[in-house]
Short mmCIF file of C-alpha atoms and ligand atoms in Angstrom, two decimals:
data_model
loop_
_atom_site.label_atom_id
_atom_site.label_comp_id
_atom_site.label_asym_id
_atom_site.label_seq_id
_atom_site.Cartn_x
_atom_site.Cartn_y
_atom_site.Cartn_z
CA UNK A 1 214.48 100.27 -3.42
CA UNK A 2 210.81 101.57 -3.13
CA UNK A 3 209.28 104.45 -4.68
CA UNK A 4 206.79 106.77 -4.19
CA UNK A 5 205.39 108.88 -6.76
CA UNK A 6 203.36 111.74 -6.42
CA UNK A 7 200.09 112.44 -8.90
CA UNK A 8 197.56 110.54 -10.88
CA UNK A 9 198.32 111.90 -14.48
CA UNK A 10 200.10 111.05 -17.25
CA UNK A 11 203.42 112.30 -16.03
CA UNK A 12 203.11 110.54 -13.35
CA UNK A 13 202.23 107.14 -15.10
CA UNK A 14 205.37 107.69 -17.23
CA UNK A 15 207.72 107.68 -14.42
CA UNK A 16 206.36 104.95 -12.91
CA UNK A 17 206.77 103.10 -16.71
CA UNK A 18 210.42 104.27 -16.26
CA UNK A 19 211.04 103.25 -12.83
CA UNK A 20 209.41 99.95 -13.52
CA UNK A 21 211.63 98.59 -15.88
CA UNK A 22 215.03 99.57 -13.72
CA UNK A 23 215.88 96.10 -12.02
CA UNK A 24 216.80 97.96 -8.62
CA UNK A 25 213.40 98.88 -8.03
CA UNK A 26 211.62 96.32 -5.82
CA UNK A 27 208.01 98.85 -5.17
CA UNK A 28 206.58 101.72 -6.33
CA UNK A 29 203.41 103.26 -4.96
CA UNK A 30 201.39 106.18 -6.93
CA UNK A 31 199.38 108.72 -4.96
CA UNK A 32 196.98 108.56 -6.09
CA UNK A 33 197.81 107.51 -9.59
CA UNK A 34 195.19 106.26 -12.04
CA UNK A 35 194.09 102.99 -14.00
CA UNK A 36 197.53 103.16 -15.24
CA UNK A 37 199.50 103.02 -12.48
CA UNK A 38 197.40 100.57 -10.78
CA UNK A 39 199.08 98.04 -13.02
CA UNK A 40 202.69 99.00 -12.17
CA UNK A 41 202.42 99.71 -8.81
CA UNK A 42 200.62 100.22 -5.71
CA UNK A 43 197.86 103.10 -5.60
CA UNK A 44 197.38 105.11 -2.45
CA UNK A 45 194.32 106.91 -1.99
CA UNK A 46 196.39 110.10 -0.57
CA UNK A 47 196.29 114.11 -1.39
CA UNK A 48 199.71 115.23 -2.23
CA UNK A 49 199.79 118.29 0.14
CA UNK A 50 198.78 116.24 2.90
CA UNK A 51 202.22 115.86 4.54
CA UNK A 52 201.63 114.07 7.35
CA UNK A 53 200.22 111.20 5.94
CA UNK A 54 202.89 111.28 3.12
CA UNK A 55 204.98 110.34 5.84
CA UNK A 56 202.84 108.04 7.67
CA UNK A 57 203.11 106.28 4.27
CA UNK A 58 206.90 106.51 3.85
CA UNK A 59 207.56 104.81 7.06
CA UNK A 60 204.82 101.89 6.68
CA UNK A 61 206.27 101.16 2.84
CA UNK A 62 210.05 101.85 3.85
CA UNK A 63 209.97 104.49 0.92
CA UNK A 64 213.33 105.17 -0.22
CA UNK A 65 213.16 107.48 -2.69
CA UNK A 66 209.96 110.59 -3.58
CA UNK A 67 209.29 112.12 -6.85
CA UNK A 68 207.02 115.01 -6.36
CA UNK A 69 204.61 115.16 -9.83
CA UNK A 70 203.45 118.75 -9.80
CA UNK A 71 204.62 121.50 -8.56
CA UNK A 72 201.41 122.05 -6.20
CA UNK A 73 203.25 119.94 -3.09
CA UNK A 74 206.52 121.93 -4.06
CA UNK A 75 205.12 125.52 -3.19
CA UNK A 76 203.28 124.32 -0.37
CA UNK A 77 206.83 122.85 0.64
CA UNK A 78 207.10 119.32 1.15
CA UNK A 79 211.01 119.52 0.39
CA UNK A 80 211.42 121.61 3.91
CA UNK A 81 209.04 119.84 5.64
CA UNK A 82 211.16 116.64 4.67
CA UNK A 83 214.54 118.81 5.69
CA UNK A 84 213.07 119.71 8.81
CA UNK A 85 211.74 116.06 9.56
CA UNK A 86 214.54 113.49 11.84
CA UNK A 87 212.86 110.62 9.88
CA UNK A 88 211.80 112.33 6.74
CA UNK A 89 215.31 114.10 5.87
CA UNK A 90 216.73 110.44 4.64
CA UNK A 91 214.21 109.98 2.29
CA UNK A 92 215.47 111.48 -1.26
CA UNK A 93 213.10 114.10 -2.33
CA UNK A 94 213.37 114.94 -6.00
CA UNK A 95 212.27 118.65 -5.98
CA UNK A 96 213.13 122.07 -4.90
CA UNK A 97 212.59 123.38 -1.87
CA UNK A 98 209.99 125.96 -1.27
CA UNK A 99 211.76 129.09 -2.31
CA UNK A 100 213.05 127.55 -5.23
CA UNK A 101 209.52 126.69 -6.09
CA UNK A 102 208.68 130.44 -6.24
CA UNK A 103 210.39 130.16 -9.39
CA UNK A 104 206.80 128.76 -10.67
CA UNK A 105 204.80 129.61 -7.84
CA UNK A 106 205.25 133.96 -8.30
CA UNK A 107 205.99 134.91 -11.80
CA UNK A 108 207.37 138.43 -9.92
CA UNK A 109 210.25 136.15 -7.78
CA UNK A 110 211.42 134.55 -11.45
CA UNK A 111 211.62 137.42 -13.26
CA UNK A 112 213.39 138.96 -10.07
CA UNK A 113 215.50 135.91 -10.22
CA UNK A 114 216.11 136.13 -13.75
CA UNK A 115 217.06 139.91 -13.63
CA UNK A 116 219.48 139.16 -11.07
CA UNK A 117 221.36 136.96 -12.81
CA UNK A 118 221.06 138.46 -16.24
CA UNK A 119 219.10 135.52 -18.21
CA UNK A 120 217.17 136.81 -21.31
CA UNK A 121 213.58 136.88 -20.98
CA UNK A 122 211.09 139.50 -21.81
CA UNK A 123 210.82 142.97 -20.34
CA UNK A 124 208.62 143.40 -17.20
CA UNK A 125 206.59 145.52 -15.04
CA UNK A 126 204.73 144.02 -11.58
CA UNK A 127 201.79 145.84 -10.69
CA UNK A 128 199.30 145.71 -7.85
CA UNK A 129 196.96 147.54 -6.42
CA UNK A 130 199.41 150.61 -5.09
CA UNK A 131 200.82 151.05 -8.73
CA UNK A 132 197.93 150.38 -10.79
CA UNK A 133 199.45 154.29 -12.35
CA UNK A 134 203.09 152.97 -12.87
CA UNK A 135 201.42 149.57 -14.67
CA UNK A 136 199.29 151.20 -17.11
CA UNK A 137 202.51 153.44 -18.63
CA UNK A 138 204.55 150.38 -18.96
CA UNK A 139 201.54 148.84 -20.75
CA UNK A 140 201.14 151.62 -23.20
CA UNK A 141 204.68 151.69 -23.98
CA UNK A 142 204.81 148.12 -25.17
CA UNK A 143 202.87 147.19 -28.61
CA UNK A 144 199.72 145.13 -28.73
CA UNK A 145 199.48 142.25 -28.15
CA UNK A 146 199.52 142.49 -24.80
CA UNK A 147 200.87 140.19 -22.02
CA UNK A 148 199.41 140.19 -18.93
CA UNK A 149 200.53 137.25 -15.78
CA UNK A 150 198.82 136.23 -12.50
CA UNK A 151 201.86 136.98 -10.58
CA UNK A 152 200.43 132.88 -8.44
CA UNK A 153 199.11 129.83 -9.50
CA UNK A 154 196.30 129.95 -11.79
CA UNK A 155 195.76 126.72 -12.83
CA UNK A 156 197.37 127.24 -15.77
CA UNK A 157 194.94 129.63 -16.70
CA UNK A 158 196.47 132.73 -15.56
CA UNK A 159 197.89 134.09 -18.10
CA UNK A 160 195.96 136.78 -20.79
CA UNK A 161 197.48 138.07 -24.30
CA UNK A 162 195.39 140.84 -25.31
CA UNK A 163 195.47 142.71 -28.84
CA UNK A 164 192.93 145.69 -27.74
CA UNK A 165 194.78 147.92 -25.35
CA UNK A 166 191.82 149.16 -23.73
CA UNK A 167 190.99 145.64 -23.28
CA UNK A 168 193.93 144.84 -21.77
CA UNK A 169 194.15 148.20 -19.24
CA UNK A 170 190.67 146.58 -18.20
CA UNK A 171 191.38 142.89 -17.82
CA UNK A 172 194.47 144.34 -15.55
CA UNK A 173 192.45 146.32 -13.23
CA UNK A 174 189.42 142.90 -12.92
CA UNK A 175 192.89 141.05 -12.12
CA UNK A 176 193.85 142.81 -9.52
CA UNK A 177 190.64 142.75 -8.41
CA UNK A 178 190.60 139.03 -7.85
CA UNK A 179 189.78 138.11 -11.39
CA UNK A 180 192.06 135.02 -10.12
CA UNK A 181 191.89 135.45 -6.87
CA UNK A 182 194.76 135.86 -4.49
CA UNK A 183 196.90 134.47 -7.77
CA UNK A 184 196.32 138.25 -9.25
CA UNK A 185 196.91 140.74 -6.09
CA UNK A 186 200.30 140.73 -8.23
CA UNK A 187 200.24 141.04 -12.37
CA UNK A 188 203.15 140.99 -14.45
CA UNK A 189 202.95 142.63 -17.30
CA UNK A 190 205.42 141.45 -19.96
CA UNK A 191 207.01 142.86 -23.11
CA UNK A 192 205.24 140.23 -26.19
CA UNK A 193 207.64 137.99 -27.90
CA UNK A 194 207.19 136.79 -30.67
CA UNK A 195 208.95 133.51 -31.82
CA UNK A 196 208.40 129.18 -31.54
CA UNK A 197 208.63 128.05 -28.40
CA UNK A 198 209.87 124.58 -26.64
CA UNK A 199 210.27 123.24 -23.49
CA UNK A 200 213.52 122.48 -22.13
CA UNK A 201 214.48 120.03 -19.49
CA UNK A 202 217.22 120.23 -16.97
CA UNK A 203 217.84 117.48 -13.95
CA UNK A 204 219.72 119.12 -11.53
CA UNK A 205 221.60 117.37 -7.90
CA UNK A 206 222.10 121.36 -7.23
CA UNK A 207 225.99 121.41 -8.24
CA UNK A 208 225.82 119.83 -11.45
CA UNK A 209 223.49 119.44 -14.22
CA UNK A 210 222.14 117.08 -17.00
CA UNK A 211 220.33 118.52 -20.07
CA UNK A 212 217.33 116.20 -20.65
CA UNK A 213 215.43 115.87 -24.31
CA UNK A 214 213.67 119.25 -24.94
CA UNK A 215 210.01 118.42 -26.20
CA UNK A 216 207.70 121.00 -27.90
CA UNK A 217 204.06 121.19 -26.36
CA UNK A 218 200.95 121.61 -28.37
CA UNK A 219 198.79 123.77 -25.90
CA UNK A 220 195.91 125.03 -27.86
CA UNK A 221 192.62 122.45 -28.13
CA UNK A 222 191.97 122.87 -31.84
CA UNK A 223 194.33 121.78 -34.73
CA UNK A 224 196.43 124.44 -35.98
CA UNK A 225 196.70 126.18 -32.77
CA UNK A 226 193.10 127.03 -32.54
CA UNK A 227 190.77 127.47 -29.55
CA UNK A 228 191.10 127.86 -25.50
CA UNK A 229 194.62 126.27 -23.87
CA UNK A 230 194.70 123.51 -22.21
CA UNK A 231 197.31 121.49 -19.91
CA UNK A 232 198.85 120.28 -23.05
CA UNK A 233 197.63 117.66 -26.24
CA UNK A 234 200.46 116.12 -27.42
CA UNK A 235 204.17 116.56 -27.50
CA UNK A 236 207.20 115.62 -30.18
CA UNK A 237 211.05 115.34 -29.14
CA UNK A 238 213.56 116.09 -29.77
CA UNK A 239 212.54 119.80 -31.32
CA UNK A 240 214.05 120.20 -34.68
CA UNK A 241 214.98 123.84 -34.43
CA UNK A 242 216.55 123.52 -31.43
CA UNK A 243 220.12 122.34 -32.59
CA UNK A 244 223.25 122.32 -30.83
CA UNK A 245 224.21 125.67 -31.56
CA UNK A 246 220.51 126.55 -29.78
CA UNK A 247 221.23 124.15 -27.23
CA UNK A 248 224.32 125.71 -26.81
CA UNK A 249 223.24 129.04 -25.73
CA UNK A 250 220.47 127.95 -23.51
CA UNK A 251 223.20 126.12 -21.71
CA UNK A 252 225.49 129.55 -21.64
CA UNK A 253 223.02 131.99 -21.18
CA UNK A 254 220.21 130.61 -19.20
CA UNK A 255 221.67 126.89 -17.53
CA UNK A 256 224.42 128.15 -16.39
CA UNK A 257 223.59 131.60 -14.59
CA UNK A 258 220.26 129.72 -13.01
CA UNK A 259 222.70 127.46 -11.75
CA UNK A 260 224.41 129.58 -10.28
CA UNK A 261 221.75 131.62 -8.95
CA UNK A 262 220.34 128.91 -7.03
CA UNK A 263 223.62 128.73 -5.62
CA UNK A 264 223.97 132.41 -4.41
CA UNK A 265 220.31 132.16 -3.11
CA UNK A 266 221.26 129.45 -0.96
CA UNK A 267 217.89 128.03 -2.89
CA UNK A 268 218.18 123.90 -1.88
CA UNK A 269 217.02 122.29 -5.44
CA UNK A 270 217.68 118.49 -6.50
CA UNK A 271 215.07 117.97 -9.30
CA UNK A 272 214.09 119.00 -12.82
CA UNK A 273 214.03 122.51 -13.75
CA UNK A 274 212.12 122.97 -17.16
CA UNK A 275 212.10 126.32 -18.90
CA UNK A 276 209.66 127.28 -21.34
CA UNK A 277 211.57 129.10 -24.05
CA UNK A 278 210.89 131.30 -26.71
CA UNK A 279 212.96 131.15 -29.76
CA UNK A 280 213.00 134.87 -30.85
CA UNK A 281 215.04 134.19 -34.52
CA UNK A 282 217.72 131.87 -32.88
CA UNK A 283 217.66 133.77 -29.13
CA UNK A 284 216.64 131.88 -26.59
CA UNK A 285 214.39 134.18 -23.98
CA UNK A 286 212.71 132.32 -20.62
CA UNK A 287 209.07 132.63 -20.68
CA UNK A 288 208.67 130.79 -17.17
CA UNK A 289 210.09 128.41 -15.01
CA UNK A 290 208.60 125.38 -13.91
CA UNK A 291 210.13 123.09 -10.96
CA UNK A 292 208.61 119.38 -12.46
CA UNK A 293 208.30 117.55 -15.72
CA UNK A 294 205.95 118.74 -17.75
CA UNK A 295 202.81 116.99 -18.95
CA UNK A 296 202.78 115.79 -21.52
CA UNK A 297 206.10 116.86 -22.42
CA UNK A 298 207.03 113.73 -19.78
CA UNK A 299 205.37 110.92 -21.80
CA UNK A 300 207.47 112.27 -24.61
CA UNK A 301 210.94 112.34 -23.58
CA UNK A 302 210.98 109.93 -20.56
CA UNK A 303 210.55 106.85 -23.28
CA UNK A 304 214.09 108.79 -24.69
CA UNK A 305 216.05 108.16 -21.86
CA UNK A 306 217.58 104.74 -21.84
CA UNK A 307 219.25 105.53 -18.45
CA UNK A 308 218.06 103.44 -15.88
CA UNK A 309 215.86 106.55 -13.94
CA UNK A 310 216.00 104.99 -10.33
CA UNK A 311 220.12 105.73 -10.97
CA UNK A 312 219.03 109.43 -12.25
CA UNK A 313 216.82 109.66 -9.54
CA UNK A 314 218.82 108.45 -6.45
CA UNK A 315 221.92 110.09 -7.96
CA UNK A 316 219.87 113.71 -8.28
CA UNK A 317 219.19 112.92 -4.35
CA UNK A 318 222.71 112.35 -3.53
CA UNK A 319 224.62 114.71 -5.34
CA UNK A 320 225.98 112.48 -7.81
CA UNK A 321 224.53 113.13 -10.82
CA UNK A 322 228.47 113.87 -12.38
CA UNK A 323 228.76 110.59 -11.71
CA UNK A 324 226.14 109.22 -14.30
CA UNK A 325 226.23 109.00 -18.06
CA UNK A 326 222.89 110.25 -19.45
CA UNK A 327 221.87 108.00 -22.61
CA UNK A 328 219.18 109.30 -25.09
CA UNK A 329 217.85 107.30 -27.88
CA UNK A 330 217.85 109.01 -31.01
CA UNK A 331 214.86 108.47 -32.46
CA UNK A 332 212.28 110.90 -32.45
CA UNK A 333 209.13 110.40 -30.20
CA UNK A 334 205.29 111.92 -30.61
CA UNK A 335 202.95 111.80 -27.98
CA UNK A 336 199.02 112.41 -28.82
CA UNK A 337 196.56 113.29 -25.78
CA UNK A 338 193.00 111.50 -26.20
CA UNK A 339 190.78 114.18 -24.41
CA UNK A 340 187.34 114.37 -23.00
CA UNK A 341 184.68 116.05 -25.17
CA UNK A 342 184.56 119.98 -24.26
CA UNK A 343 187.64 119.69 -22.60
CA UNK A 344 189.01 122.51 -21.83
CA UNK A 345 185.79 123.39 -20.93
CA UNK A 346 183.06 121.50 -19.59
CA UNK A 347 183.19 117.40 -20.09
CA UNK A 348 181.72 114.35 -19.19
CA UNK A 349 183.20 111.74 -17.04
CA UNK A 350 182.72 108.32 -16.26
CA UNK A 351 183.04 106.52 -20.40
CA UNK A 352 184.23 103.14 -20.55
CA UNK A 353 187.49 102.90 -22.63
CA UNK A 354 188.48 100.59 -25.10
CA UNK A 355 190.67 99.50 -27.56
CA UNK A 356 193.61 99.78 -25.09
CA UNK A 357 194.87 95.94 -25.86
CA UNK A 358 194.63 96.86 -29.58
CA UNK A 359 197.50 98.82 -29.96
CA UNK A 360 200.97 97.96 -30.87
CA UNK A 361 204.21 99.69 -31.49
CA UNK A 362 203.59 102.64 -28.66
CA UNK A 363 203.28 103.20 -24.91
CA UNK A 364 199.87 104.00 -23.73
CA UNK A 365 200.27 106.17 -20.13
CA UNK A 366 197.37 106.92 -18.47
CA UNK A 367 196.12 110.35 -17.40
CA UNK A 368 192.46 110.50 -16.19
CA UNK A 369 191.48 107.38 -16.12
CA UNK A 370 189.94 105.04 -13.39
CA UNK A 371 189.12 101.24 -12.74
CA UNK A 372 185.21 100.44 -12.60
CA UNK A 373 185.35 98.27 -9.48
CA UNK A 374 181.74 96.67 -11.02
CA UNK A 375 183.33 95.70 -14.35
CA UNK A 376 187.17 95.95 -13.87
CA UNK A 377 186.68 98.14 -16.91
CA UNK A 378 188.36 101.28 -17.35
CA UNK A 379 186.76 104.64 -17.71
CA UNK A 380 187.44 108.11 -18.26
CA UNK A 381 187.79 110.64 -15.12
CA UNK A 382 189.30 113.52 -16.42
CA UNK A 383 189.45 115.86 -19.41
CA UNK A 384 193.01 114.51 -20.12
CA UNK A 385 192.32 110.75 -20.59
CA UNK A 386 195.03 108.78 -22.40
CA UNK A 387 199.11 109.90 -24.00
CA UNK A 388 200.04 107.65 -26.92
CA UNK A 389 203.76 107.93 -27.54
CA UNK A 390 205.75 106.43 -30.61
CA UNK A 391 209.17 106.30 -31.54
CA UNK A 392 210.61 106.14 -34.92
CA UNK A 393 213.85 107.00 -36.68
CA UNK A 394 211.22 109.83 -39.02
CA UNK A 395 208.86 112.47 -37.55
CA UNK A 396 206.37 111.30 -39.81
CA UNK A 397 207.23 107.43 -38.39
CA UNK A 398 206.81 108.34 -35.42
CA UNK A 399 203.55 110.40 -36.01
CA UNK A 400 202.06 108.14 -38.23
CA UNK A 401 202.85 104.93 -35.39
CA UNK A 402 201.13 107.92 -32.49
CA UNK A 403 198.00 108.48 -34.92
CA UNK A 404 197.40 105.30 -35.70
CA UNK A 405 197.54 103.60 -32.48
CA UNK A 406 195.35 106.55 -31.05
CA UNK A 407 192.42 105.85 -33.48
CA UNK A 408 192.21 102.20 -32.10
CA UNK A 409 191.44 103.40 -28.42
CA UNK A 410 187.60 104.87 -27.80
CA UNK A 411 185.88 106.22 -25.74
CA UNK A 412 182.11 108.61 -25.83
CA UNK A 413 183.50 112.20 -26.95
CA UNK A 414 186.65 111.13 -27.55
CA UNK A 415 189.32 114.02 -29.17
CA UNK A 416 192.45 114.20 -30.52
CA UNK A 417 195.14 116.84 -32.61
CA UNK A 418 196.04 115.33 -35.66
CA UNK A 419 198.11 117.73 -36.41
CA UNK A 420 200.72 117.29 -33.81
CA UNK A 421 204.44 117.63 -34.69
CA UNK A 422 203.20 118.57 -38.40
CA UNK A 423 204.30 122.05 -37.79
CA UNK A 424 208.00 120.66 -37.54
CA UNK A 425 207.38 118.45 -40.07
CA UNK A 426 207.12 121.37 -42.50
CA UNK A 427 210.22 122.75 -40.91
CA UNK A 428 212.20 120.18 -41.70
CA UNK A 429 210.81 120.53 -45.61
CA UNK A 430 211.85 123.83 -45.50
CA UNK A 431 214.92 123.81 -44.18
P1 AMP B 1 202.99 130.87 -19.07
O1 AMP B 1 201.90 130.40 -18.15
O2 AMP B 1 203.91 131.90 -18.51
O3 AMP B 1 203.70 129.71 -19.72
O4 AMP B 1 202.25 131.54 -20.32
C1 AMP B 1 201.30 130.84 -21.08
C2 AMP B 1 201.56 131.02 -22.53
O5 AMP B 1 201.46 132.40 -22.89
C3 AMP B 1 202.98 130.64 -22.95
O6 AMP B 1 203.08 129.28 -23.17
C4 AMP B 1 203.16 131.48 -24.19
O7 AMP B 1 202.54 130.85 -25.30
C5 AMP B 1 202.40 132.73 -23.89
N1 AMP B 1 203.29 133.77 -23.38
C6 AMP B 1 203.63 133.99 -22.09
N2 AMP B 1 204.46 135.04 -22.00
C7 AMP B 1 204.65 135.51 -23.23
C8 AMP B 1 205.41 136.59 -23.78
N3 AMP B 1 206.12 137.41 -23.02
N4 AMP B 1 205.41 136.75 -25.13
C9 AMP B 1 204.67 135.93 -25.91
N5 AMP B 1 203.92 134.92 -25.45
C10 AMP B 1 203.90 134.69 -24.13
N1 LIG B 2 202.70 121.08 -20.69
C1 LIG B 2 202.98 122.21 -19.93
C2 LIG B 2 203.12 122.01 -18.49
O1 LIG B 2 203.27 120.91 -18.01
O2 LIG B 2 203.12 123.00 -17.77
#
């Protein structure tokens, strides 16, 4: 069968790890991948939103089989345009279809969605410019801090938590005035909740369901949780507080009735559903919905599966996921990010890496990386650079294995948390 991937990051490089090693899988091309991919597969110098040359591509490669990275082809709607497509529509197309994708796309359609269908998540208000009245009540009746959502896609950076209420009635009325452009013509304001939170994985074929590894996410650049978020710099699964008895009511309260509600919607969704959860002292609430992997979340549990993925994949596409047994390897897995310097902020590109033969006992995925076609070196092209993932039996194994290995690969500015996963490593001390 051959595979095409879509993205260049270190998601992307993990599935293509994944896919690699399943014996069924004769090509896989990456567009437009990264230095990483380049040495599983085939690159393709293609945007992601440019549907018709995604399927100029699928024909000339006999594609059998798409995984859509991010979710930025997903709300443009590459899943209809395949439906709608004679040729396209035999081509498995992991991914919902473009309404589902509002379920990431508008913050107001998920928490619509999750009102509907009674799943726990914070209280809410949407605002715009008509109601600006109606918004500032509901923000003075919640307590500071203050949670305030770019109803769109912000780049991740759309979302403010604000202690100062006068601060935050401000900030609402520069959003609405295009402080993120078209992304704010709609705020959310949200009830604060305060708790740990994890990521949480389901693969759906849209009638039945597979709970994948749940990962937590270290967002924050500095160690302890310090300084501006970024996309994510390192990951551990599985989380520690989330036992079965967690699990347990994720999959009762929030699984299960956003199962369903995709049903009633009519909402056409084969792919991976991952909820960001808070845990509010052993409640699970949805903060959002996203309809991908995360990154890095991805380079941590994707080494976890021992499933062969093109089976998890095709089976997702045909409706057969009831069909397969999903097989997790125990041991726990930490992934450190290797940043640019300045990144989330400004950052230099363009550093030659090394170091990357050095390591041993971890998977190295790519994020923003690229070949020098002078030196057949690799450099850095991106503020996310390089995921190290290790697996041991112990957190601190596996940490340890993550931390060590990343020390051995350089590169000018170079960054990483060393502090990732110690939080739960304290957690399991205490508990
Ligand atoms: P989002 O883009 O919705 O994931 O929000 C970004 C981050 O803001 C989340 O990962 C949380 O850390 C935080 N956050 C969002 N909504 C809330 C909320 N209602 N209460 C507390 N923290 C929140
Ligand atoms: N790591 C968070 C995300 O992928 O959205």
């Amino acid at each position: 069968m051959n595979i095409l991937i879509l993205g260049g990051g270190g998601r992307e490089h993990a599935i293509a790890w994944k896919l690699k090693q399943s014996k069924k899988v004769k090509k896989i091309f990456i567009a437009p991948g990264n230095a990483g991919t380049l040495t599983i597969g085939k690159n393709l110098p293609v945007d992601s939103t440019d549907f018709h040359e995604i399927k100029t591509v699928c024909i000339e490669n006999l594609i059998d089989l798409v995984i859509v990275g991010s979710e930025t082809p997903l709300v443009a709607g590459i899943v209809d345009y395949f439906h709608k497509d004679d040729f396209l529509r035999q081509i498995n197309i992991i991914g919902p279809d473009k309404t589902g994708a509002q379920l990431e796309g508008s913050k107001a359609f998920a928490k619509t969605f999750m009102n509907t269908f009674d799943i726990p998540t914070a209280a809410h208000f949407t605002v715009n410019a008509e109601n600006l009245a109606g918004g500032i009540e509901f923000l003075r009746q919640q307590t500071s801090p203050y949670v305030l959502k770019a109803n769109g896609l912000a780049a991740g950076k759309g979302v403010l938590i604000i202690r100062d209420i006068e601060e935050a009635e401000n900030e609402l009325k520069l959003m609405l005035e295009g402080k993120f452009g078209q992304a704010s013509n709609q705020v959310v304001i949200e009830q604060f909740l305060e708790g740990i939170e994890l990521s949480f994985f389901v693969l759906t074929d849209g009638e039945s369901y597979k709970i994948l590894p749940s990962a937590k996410d270290y967002k924050r650049a500095g160690e302890g949780d310090t300084g501006l978020n970024t996309g994510g710099m390192g990951a551990v699964s599985p989380v520690i507080f989330a036992d079965q008895q967690f699990i347990q009511k994720v999959e009762d309260r929030i699984v299960k009735p956003t199962m369903r509600g995709l049903k009633e919607m009519n909402i056409h969704y084969k792919g991976f559903i991952f909820i960001g959860l808070m845990n509010v002292k052993g409640e699970p609430y949805v903060i959002e919905y996203n309809v991908r992997l995360g990154d890095p979340e991805a380079e941590c549990i994707i080494p976890r599966i021992n499933t062969d993925f093109s089976d998890l994949m095709m089976a997702t596409g045909n409706g057969t996921l009831s069909e397969i047994e999903l097989e997790i390897d125990e041991r726990y897995a930490v992934t450190i990010m290797l940043v640019s310097g300045g990144y989330p902020g400004e950052f230099k590109r363009g550093k030659k890496i090394t170091g990357l033969n050095n390591t041993k006992d971890c998977v190295v995925f790519h994020a923003g990386t690229t070949t020098d076609i002078e030196t057949e070196g690799i450099k850095t092209a991106g503020g996310r650079v390089i995921a190290v993932t290790a697996k041991d039996y112990r957190m601190d194994g596996a940490r340890n294995k993550a931390l060590a290995n990343a020390e051995k690969i350089l590169f000018e500015g170079r960054y990483f948390r060393r502090d990732i996963g110690l939080d739960l490593m304290n957690y399991i001390e205490k508990y």
